[in-house]
Amino acid sequence: MFKGGWFKLYALVYLTFLYAPIILLPLFAFNDATVIAFPLSGFTTHWFTEMLADPTLKQAVKNSLIIAVSSAVIATTLGIFASRASTRYEFPAKGGIMGLIMLPLVLPEIIVAVSLLVVLLGLGVNLSILTVILGHVLICTPFTIAILSSAFQSLDKSLEEAAYDLGETPASTFRLIILPLVMPGIISSLLISFTISLDEFIIAFFLAGTEPTLPVYIFSQFRFPSAVPVIMALGTILVCLSILLLTIAEIFRRRGIAKSGGKDTGGFL
Amino acid sequence: MDSGNGTGRFFRTESGAGLALISPTAIYALLMLAAPLGAILLYSVFKDGYLEIIREFTLANYIEAWTNELYRQVMIRSLFVSLSVTVVTVLLAFPVAYFVSFHVAPSRKSLWLFLITIPFWTSYLIRVFLWKVILGYNGVVNSGLLWTGIIDEPLQWINYNVGAVVTTLAHAYAPFAILPIFVALEKIDRSLLEAGQDLGESKFRTFLRVTLPLAMPGVVASVLIVFIPTIGDYVTPQLIGGPEGRMVANLIQLQILKLDNYPLGSAIAVSAMAIVTAISLLFLLMTRRYLKGPK
C-alpha cells in the first residue's frame, strides 16, 4: 500500500534517529585517536585494554553490580506483592496507594534524589551503597509492577479455585500454581530492574557518597577529554550487555504471557 | 502475607487481604517517597543557617526562588525546553505509533516495539554524550556537511545551546511518547473506521474525526509522561547545554550539593514541581472532553 509505504519510510528514518548514537559508539571505541571526532584514524583495541587496567573502574563496576542485583531482587519482591494485590483484590484507597507506588515513573529523578538525600542526612544515615539501593528500589518498583501486573492479570482465577477445591492452602496454591505461571514475568522484571539500576545516574550521584557507581564514574570521566575513548569502549560493552539482557527479558515476558493464556499487548512500559 | 494466619478475621475479607498483601510495597513507598517529599516541603520553609538548618518558619526561600532574576530565567528556560521537547517528541512519535498499530502485521508488532524501546534502555549518559559528538564543533553533522561542501566552516549554532538540549531530550523520551499512543490506537475498533468511510468520509477526514479523537487519551498520556520528567533532567543540560542551557535540576544540584543550601534547593524543587503539576492539571482540564466516554 502506497500510504503504508510512506509511513514505513518515516518509521525507518525514525528508527535510524533512535539508533544513531548507539551506532556511533563502537566506531569511536575502536578508533585510534584520543579526540572523539571524525574523520576516523585507524583501528585499535587499545582502549579496551586500558579500560581493563583501571582499578577505580573495577570498584565502580563491583559497586554497581551489588546495587543492581539487590535493587532488582527487592523491587521485584515488592512488585509481586503490589501487582498481586492490585490484580486480585478490591480494597479501599486502591487508586491512591497504587498512584503513590507508581509515582516515581513520572516524578523527575532529581526530586526523588534530593528528597531522599534530605531525609537520610537528617536522620544521620551515612551515604553508601545501601542508600543508593533504597533509591533504586523506589524507581524500579513501578516498572516491575507494570510487567508483573500483565502476568498476574492474564492468570485464570479458576485454576486457583480448583487448587482450593482440591485441598491446597492459599500459601501452597501460590507456590504450586501461581508462582510457576508468573515465573517468566518475574524473571523479566528482575532483568529490567537490573538494567534500570545499572544505568541510573542521578540518584546514585546524590546518594552514593564516596562509593561511585558505574554511571557516576562515567560522568566524572567526561571532564577529562583523554579519558573519553576508554568510556566509549566501556559504553560499547554496556550497550551489548543491556541489549542481551533486554532480549532475554523480552523472551521471558512473551513466554509468560503465552503460558498464562493472555494476549500480547506490547512492550515493557 | 496472604496465607491468613488466623489472627484476624479482617485479613480474610476481600479488602483486608488486599490491604495486607499490598502493605509491604505501600509502606516502602510511604517511608521512602511520601515522607521524603513531605520533608523537602518542610525544609523549603526553614531558614538556612551557617552549617545547620534553623527550624523556623519562613517564606524567604520561596521569595528568593521566585524573584531572583537568575533563578527565574532558569525556570522559564526549563519550562520552554520541556514544552518544546514534549511538542517535538509527541508530534514525531504519533506517525510511528500509527504505523506500528495500523500498518504492521500483528505478529510483528512486538518486534517493532522492542526495537523502539531498546535505545531507551541503553546507557543514558553515554547516549547523551554521543549527541554532543554528533552535534559538536567537529561533530558528525558538521564534518558531514563540510565533506559534502554544503558549508565552508563548522556550524556553531547546533551545539551547546537550548536546541541541542531539545534534540537530545526528544531522542531520550521517544519510546515514552510512542507507547501510550500505540496502546490507545490499538484499542480503536477498526469497524468504526470502515463505518466512517462507508458513510462517505475520505480517509483523511475519517482520521481527523474518528481516529484522532479516540487516540487522544494516549496522546494526553504521552504528553504528560514526557513533559513531567524532562523538566527535571540533569545530565543533558549539564553535558550538552553549555552555560546558556542550564536547567532547574542543575540549579537544585548546585544549591544542595555545592552550596549546601538545603532550604533554598528544596524551595526551588517544590516550586518546579508545583508549576509542572499546575500545567499538567490545566492540560488535563483542557483535554477533558476527549478522556471521557466508554472505556
XYZ file of C-alpha atoms in Angstrom:
564
model
C 0.000 0.000 0.000
C 1.315 3.396 -1.005
C 0.188 5.175 2.154
C 1.649 2.439 4.349
C 4.847 2.770 2.326
C 5.316 6.404 3.308
C 4.615 5.582 6.934
C 7.120 2.757 6.792
C 9.780 5.025 5.324
C 9.128 7.533 8.089
C 9.277 4.819 10.767
C 12.600 3.586 9.382
C 14.064 7.114 9.361
C 12.819 7.489 12.919
C 14.491 4.227 13.956
C 17.733 5.477 12.411
C 17.423 8.631 14.545
C 16.849 6.439 17.627
C 19.849 4.256 16.901
C 22.233 6.974 15.631
C 24.179 7.406 18.903
C 24.420 3.674 19.541
C 25.780 3.023 16.050
C 28.497 5.645 16.547
C 29.650 4.162 19.840
C 31.709 1.192 18.550
C 33.208 3.407 15.815
C 34.906 5.574 18.440
C 35.633 2.662 20.773
C 37.876 1.097 18.122
C 39.178 4.378 16.694
C 42.883 5.053 17.145
C 42.602 8.680 18.303
C 42.092 10.444 21.629
C 39.737 13.012 20.131
C 36.157 11.884 19.635
C 35.548 13.328 16.171
C 35.572 12.473 12.507
C 37.447 11.519 10.388
C 38.343 8.181 11.988
C 42.061 7.487 12.010
C 42.547 3.727 12.383
C 41.647 0.542 14.209
C 42.804 -0.208 17.755
C 41.764 -2.306 20.754
C 43.974 -0.181 22.995
C 41.021 1.478 24.770
C 39.637 -1.876 25.844
C 42.950 -2.986 27.393
C 43.327 0.379 29.111
C 39.809 0.019 30.463
C 40.551 -3.379 31.989
C 43.582 -1.956 33.788
C 41.683 0.743 35.665
C 41.198 -0.119 39.379
C 38.676 2.703 40.028
C 36.540 1.355 37.226
C 36.689 -2.147 38.697
C 35.495 -0.847 42.056
C 32.697 1.101 40.352
C 31.594 -1.997 38.443
C 31.576 -4.004 41.663
C 29.500 -1.353 43.480
C 27.080 -1.141 40.561
C 26.620 -4.908 40.392
C 25.900 -5.178 44.132
C 23.391 -2.320 43.863
C 21.738 -3.623 40.695
C 21.301 -7.183 41.969
C 19.943 -6.065 45.366
C 17.623 -3.467 43.820
C 16.313 -5.973 41.274
C 15.525 -8.592 43.929
C 13.916 -6.172 46.396
C 11.972 -4.231 43.736
C 10.661 -7.426 42.144
C 9.579 -8.775 45.545
C 7.741 -5.531 46.312
C 6.349 -5.620 42.764
C 4.958 -9.127 43.284
C 3.078 -8.018 46.418
C 1.656 -4.908 44.780
C 0.691 -6.405 41.432
C -0.871 -9.498 43.011
C -2.863 -7.277 45.382
C -3.997 -4.878 42.670
C -4.988 -7.527 40.112
C -6.648 -9.967 42.541
C -8.316 -7.863 45.232
C -10.502 -4.798 45.597
C -9.648 -2.747 48.670
C -10.172 0.790 49.979
C -7.897 3.572 48.675
C -6.558 1.231 45.969
C -6.203 4.038 43.428
C -4.366 6.284 45.870
C -1.988 3.584 47.096
C -1.177 2.396 43.574
C -0.782 6.020 42.458
C 1.801 6.645 45.170
C 3.709 3.451 44.342
C 3.703 4.233 40.590
C 4.570 7.926 41.111
C 8.352 7.551 40.507
C 7.504 6.627 36.910
C 6.688 10.273 36.167
C 8.410 12.090 39.021
C 11.704 13.668 37.887
C 14.510 11.560 39.355
C 16.210 14.627 40.778
C 13.204 15.173 43.054
C 13.435 11.573 44.319
C 17.188 12.004 44.804
C 17.001 15.344 46.629
C 14.136 14.330 48.918
C 15.797 11.054 49.914
C 19.108 12.840 50.488
C 17.492 15.412 52.762
C 15.783 12.726 54.861
C 18.774 10.384 55.071
C 21.159 13.159 56.085
C 18.543 14.476 58.502
C 18.398 11.057 60.159
C 22.189 10.923 60.285
C 22.474 7.961 57.889
C 25.859 7.700 56.178
C 25.730 7.647 52.394
C 26.799 4.303 50.978
C 25.849 1.555 48.573
C 22.870 0.865 50.831
C 21.377 4.329 50.389
C 21.643 4.013 46.596
C 19.768 0.686 46.814
C 16.964 2.407 48.765
C 16.538 4.919 45.946
C 16.858 2.418 43.115
C 14.227 0.103 44.615
C 11.861 3.058 44.599
C 12.300 3.788 40.875
C 12.456 0.120 39.769
C 9.269 -0.980 41.577
C 6.816 0.770 39.175
C 8.450 -0.961 36.206
C 8.265 -4.363 37.911
C 4.573 -3.737 38.640
C 3.933 -2.829 35.001
C 5.447 -6.140 33.879
C 4.095 -8.326 36.692
C 0.555 -6.919 36.524
C 0.164 -8.176 32.973
C 1.440 -11.589 34.122
C -0.981 -11.727 37.074
C -3.812 -10.200 35.027
C -3.801 -12.970 32.456
C -3.939 -15.607 35.204
C -7.103 -17.713 35.121
C -8.832 -17.460 38.508
C -10.442 -20.872 38.078
C -7.027 -22.565 38.317
C -6.663 -21.103 41.778
C -10.169 -22.127 42.801
C -9.559 -25.647 41.538
C -6.488 -25.847 43.780
C -8.526 -24.724 46.817
C -11.195 -27.315 45.996
C -8.512 -29.988 45.907
C -7.491 -29.060 49.427
C -4.498 -26.755 48.909
C -3.981 -23.822 51.288
C -3.621 -20.277 49.871
C 0.139 -20.482 50.517
C 0.645 -23.784 48.742
C -1.622 -22.656 45.896
C 0.542 -19.590 45.441
C 3.718 -21.664 45.435
C 2.470 -24.562 43.287
C 0.105 -22.867 40.833
C 0.543 -19.123 40.656
C 4.301 -18.756 41.043
C 5.224 -21.149 38.206
C 2.750 -19.396 35.896
C 4.095 -15.908 36.588
C 7.753 -17.020 36.771
C 8.609 -15.713 33.281
C 7.191 -12.330 34.317
C 9.307 -12.402 37.473
C 12.482 -13.137 35.509
C 11.650 -10.411 33.015
C 11.053 -7.944 35.853
C 14.335 -8.880 37.560
C 16.239 -8.256 34.345
C 14.537 -4.927 33.656
C 15.145 -3.667 37.207
C 18.766 -4.781 36.981
C 19.167 -2.845 33.726
C 17.493 0.279 35.140
C 19.608 0.257 38.289
C 22.841 -0.372 36.388
C 22.134 2.623 34.157
C 20.717 5.040 36.745
C 22.820 8.127 37.334
C 21.206 10.972 39.227
C 20.060 9.085 42.358
C 23.437 7.375 42.621
C 25.146 10.752 42.093
C 23.299 12.199 45.104
C 23.234 9.158 47.372
C 26.445 7.220 46.715
C 28.718 9.283 48.966
C 32.304 8.183 48.364
C 31.423 4.916 46.631
C 30.857 5.721 42.948
C 28.656 3.508 40.797
C 29.454 2.884 37.140
C 27.401 5.815 35.764
C 28.841 8.157 38.435
C 32.330 7.062 37.387
C 31.484 7.558 33.703
C 30.127 11.041 34.403
C 33.274 12.007 36.315
C 35.432 10.824 33.391
C 33.656 13.105 30.899
C 35.561 16.017 32.430
C 38.833 14.604 31.157
C 38.922 14.542 27.347
C 41.751 11.986 27.381
C 39.591 9.509 29.323
C 36.721 9.612 26.844
C 37.881 6.893 24.371
C 38.032 4.422 27.286
C 34.451 5.406 28.151
C 33.431 4.714 24.550
C 34.931 1.220 24.888
C 33.102 0.742 28.185
C 29.896 2.043 26.607
C 30.160 -0.449 23.750
C 30.332 -3.299 26.263
C 27.455 -1.857 28.304
C 25.245 -1.452 25.241
C 25.905 -5.051 24.149
C 25.204 -6.253 27.678
C 21.926 -4.358 28.013
C 20.715 -5.467 24.572
C 21.448 -9.052 25.619
C 19.639 -8.694 28.957
C 16.656 -6.956 27.327
C 16.353 -9.629 24.665
C 16.284 -12.316 27.361
C 13.759 -10.264 29.346
C 11.557 -9.862 26.256
C 11.676 -13.612 25.525
C 10.596 -14.389 29.085
C 7.903 -11.723 29.054
C 6.351 -13.154 25.898
C 6.678 -16.713 27.141
C 4.937 -15.702 30.370
C 2.010 -14.134 28.559
C 1.703 -17.155 26.280
C 1.917 -19.517 29.256
C -0.948 -17.950 31.171
C -3.029 -17.643 28.021
C -3.052 -13.851 27.706
C -2.795 -11.674 24.623
C 0.422 -9.821 23.913
C -0.356 -6.134 24.025
C 3.061 -4.650 23.542
C 6.308 -3.721 25.192
C 7.638 -3.233 28.677
C 6.125 0.094 29.569
C 1.038 -12.453 53.818
C -1.983 -13.893 52.093
C -1.813 -17.182 53.940
C -4.203 -15.992 56.654
C -2.566 -16.931 59.933
C -5.825 -16.747 61.830
C -5.018 -13.640 63.880
C -7.773 -11.551 62.445
C -10.960 -12.032 60.558
C -10.228 -8.768 58.777
C -7.407 -10.250 56.742
C -9.738 -12.868 55.335
C -12.107 -10.318 53.875
C -11.519 -9.113 50.330
C -10.327 -5.644 51.315
C -8.348 -6.921 54.319
C -6.446 -9.448 52.221
C -5.774 -6.870 49.532
C -4.502 -4.283 52.003
C -2.361 -6.838 53.809
C -0.842 -8.002 50.551
C -0.034 -4.521 49.282
C 1.232 -3.271 52.656
C 4.977 -4.059 52.187
C 5.115 -2.086 48.936
C 2.814 0.630 50.243
C 4.838 1.071 53.444
C 8.052 1.252 51.426
C 6.562 3.948 49.196
C 5.258 5.843 52.229
C 8.635 5.782 54.003
C 10.903 6.314 51.018
C 8.744 8.542 48.825
C 5.838 10.206 50.623
C 7.807 11.028 53.797
C 10.836 12.421 51.893
C 8.563 14.516 49.676
C 6.959 15.836 52.849
C 10.413 16.535 54.225
C 11.508 18.754 51.324
C 8.218 20.589 51.633
C 9.111 21.217 55.266
C 12.754 22.123 54.554
C 11.625 24.634 51.955
C 10.074 26.790 54.701
C 13.053 26.506 57.095
C 15.823 29.073 57.444
C 19.293 28.293 56.192
C 21.861 28.968 58.910
C 25.584 28.546 58.578
C 26.267 24.749 58.577
C 22.849 23.993 60.014
C 19.193 24.394 59.261
C 17.211 26.605 61.591
C 13.765 25.155 62.169
C 11.821 28.375 61.979
C 9.057 29.086 59.534
C 9.977 31.455 56.730
C 8.877 32.146 53.176
C 12.226 33.737 52.332
C 13.337 30.732 50.245
C 10.277 30.941 48.053
C 10.618 34.704 47.704
C 14.252 34.188 46.675
C 13.377 31.369 44.277
C 10.640 33.365 42.561
C 12.155 36.873 42.491
C 15.846 36.267 41.852
C 16.382 37.084 38.181
C 18.811 34.194 37.618
C 16.532 31.552 39.121
C 13.562 32.909 37.241
C 15.455 32.723 33.946
C 16.459 29.117 34.617
C 12.876 28.208 35.483
C 11.470 29.840 32.343
C 14.145 28.164 30.220
C 13.378 24.765 31.779
C 9.687 25.182 31.042
C 10.439 26.287 27.489
C 12.730 23.279 26.940
C 10.250 20.762 28.407
C 7.350 22.169 26.417
C 9.382 22.146 23.176
C 10.614 18.621 23.860
C 7.047 17.490 24.536
C 5.653 19.013 21.342
C 8.521 17.741 19.165
C 8.559 14.261 20.713
C 4.805 13.662 20.591
C 4.425 15.028 17.030
C 7.306 12.898 15.758
C 6.117 9.854 17.707
C 2.499 9.831 16.546
C 3.123 8.641 12.978
C 5.406 5.876 14.262
C 2.750 4.641 16.717
C 0.166 4.909 13.912
C 2.364 2.943 11.544
C 3.007 0.138 14.054
C -0.655 -0.069 15.044
C -2.274 0.183 11.596
C 0.288 -0.982 9.054
C 2.356 -3.659 10.783
C 1.169 -7.278 10.818
C 0.008 -8.273 14.345
C 2.723 -10.911 14.665
C 5.451 -8.336 14.047
C 4.140 -5.594 16.332
C 6.069 -6.788 19.392
C 9.282 -6.818 17.364
C 8.773 -3.179 16.321
C 8.002 -2.131 19.884
C 11.051 -3.987 21.108
C 13.259 -2.225 18.531
C 11.798 1.124 19.568
C 12.401 0.554 23.289
C 15.958 -0.831 23.100
C 17.793 2.503 22.691
C 15.829 3.821 25.657
C 17.354 1.224 27.976
C 20.977 1.589 26.897
C 23.373 3.743 28.850
C 21.657 7.122 29.129
C 24.843 9.029 29.996
C 26.749 7.702 27.023
C 23.848 8.367 24.659
C 23.706 11.976 25.820
C 27.462 12.315 25.432
C 27.233 10.936 21.890
C 24.764 13.662 20.952
C 27.492 16.065 21.930
C 29.713 14.187 19.487
C 27.041 14.312 16.787
C 26.207 17.995 17.204
C 29.650 19.204 18.313
C 32.014 21.638 16.571
C 33.955 18.766 14.973
C 30.936 16.537 15.178
C 29.275 14.153 12.790
C 26.843 16.713 11.384
C 29.494 19.370 10.855
C 32.096 17.065 9.325
C 29.410 15.534 7.097
C 28.273 18.931 5.858
C 31.872 20.122 5.382
C 32.737 16.998 3.435
C 29.797 17.396 1.077
C 30.697 21.060 0.636
C 27.351 22.425 1.839
C 29.136 24.607 4.394
C 32.658 26.072 4.479
C 33.171 26.159 8.220
C 31.578 24.238 11.112
C 28.173 25.433 12.258
C 28.237 26.944 15.740
C 24.522 27.227 16.316
C 23.846 23.496 16.572
C 25.989 22.835 19.639
C 25.943 23.944 23.279
C 22.556 25.563 23.235
C 18.908 25.026 24.010
C 18.260 23.475 20.585
C 20.849 20.781 21.214
C 19.245 20.070 24.600
C 15.817 19.738 22.958
C 17.150 17.337 20.299
C 18.865 15.138 22.862
C 15.871 15.007 25.188
C 13.463 14.329 22.312
C 15.651 11.361 21.479
C 15.761 10.150 25.083
C 11.992 10.250 25.624
C 10.869 8.916 22.233
C 9.686 5.461 23.421
C 7.822 7.058 26.311
C 5.797 9.022 23.766
C 5.240 6.189 21.283
C 3.955 3.506 23.643
C 0.902 5.250 25.190
C -0.246 6.449 21.737
C 0.245 2.947 20.365
C -1.838 1.423 23.165
C -4.658 3.931 22.531
C -4.590 3.265 18.772
C -4.688 -0.492 19.364
C -7.919 -0.118 21.336
C -9.761 1.554 18.445
C -12.442 -0.677 16.965
C -11.448 -0.959 13.307
C -15.091 -1.270 12.228
C -15.602 2.375 13.255
C -13.126 3.419 10.565
C -14.892 1.324 7.954
C -18.199 2.816 9.041
C -16.742 6.307 8.613
C -15.645 5.545 5.072
C -18.887 3.734 4.204
C -20.717 6.894 5.178
C -18.724 8.796 2.587
C -15.896 10.365 4.602
C -12.468 10.468 2.985
C -9.606 8.586 4.647
C -8.148 11.828 5.954
C -11.487 13.060 7.334
C -12.054 9.673 8.989
C -8.659 10.051 10.624
C -9.496 13.544 11.887
C -12.997 12.761 13.092
C -12.679 9.163 14.337
C -9.080 8.021 14.839
C -7.597 11.170 16.323
C -10.300 11.801 18.982
C -10.166 8.136 20.010
C -6.349 8.287 20.222
C -6.445 11.382 22.423
C -6.178 9.544 25.775
C -2.880 8.095 24.522
C -1.680 11.475 23.279
C -2.540 13.075 26.631
C -0.702 10.296 28.497
C 2.397 10.675 26.350
C 2.384 14.457 26.702
C 2.393 14.123 30.488
C 4.888 11.272 30.609
C 7.339 13.315 28.504
C 6.671 16.767 29.958
C 6.904 15.963 33.679
C 10.261 14.132 33.829
C 12.049 16.279 31.215
C 11.816 19.408 33.327
C 13.959 17.689 35.962
C 16.599 16.333 33.629
C 20.102 16.984 34.906
C 22.514 15.183 32.590
C 21.509 16.625 29.223
C 21.668 20.329 30.130
C 24.878 19.687 32.071
C 26.680 17.936 29.210
C 25.039 19.458 26.132
C 23.533 22.769 27.194
C 26.634 24.814 27.853
C 26.375 27.768 30.229
C 23.292 29.108 28.425
C 21.433 25.821 28.600
C 21.331 25.088 32.345
C 18.004 23.895 33.685
C 16.275 23.661 37.030
C 17.850 20.316 38.007
C 21.315 21.849 37.630
C 20.230 24.674 39.894
C 18.876 22.257 42.530
C 22.098 20.221 42.384
C 24.144 23.416 42.771
C 22.184 24.551 45.832
C 22.101 21.160 47.541
C 25.445 19.532 46.767
C 27.710 22.528 46.112
C 26.341 25.370 48.233
C 24.782 23.190 50.947
C 21.694 25.396 50.949
C 19.044 22.738 51.534
C 16.130 25.094 52.214
C 16.627 27.099 49.009
C 17.281 23.916 46.990
C 14.086 22.403 48.401
C 12.096 25.558 47.666
C 13.282 25.519 44.043
C 12.423 21.814 43.736
C 8.971 22.309 45.272
C 8.316 25.357 43.059
C 9.308 23.439 39.928
C 7.036 20.542 40.866
C 4.173 22.934 41.662
C 4.489 24.626 38.265
C 4.672 21.279 36.460
C 1.635 19.966 38.357
C -0.334 23.138 37.629
C 0.441 22.951 33.898
C -0.376 19.234 33.814
C -3.726 19.765 35.543
C -4.539 22.625 33.195
C -3.710 20.404 30.244
C -5.890 17.600 31.617
C -8.720 20.064 32.082
C -8.343 21.295 28.501
C -8.406 17.791 27.050
C -11.091 16.539 29.442
C -13.729 16.062 26.781
C -11.569 13.509 24.946
C -10.849 11.489 28.060
C -14.454 10.765 28.999
C -16.626 8.183 27.374
C -16.794 4.398 27.374
C -13.618 2.512 28.153
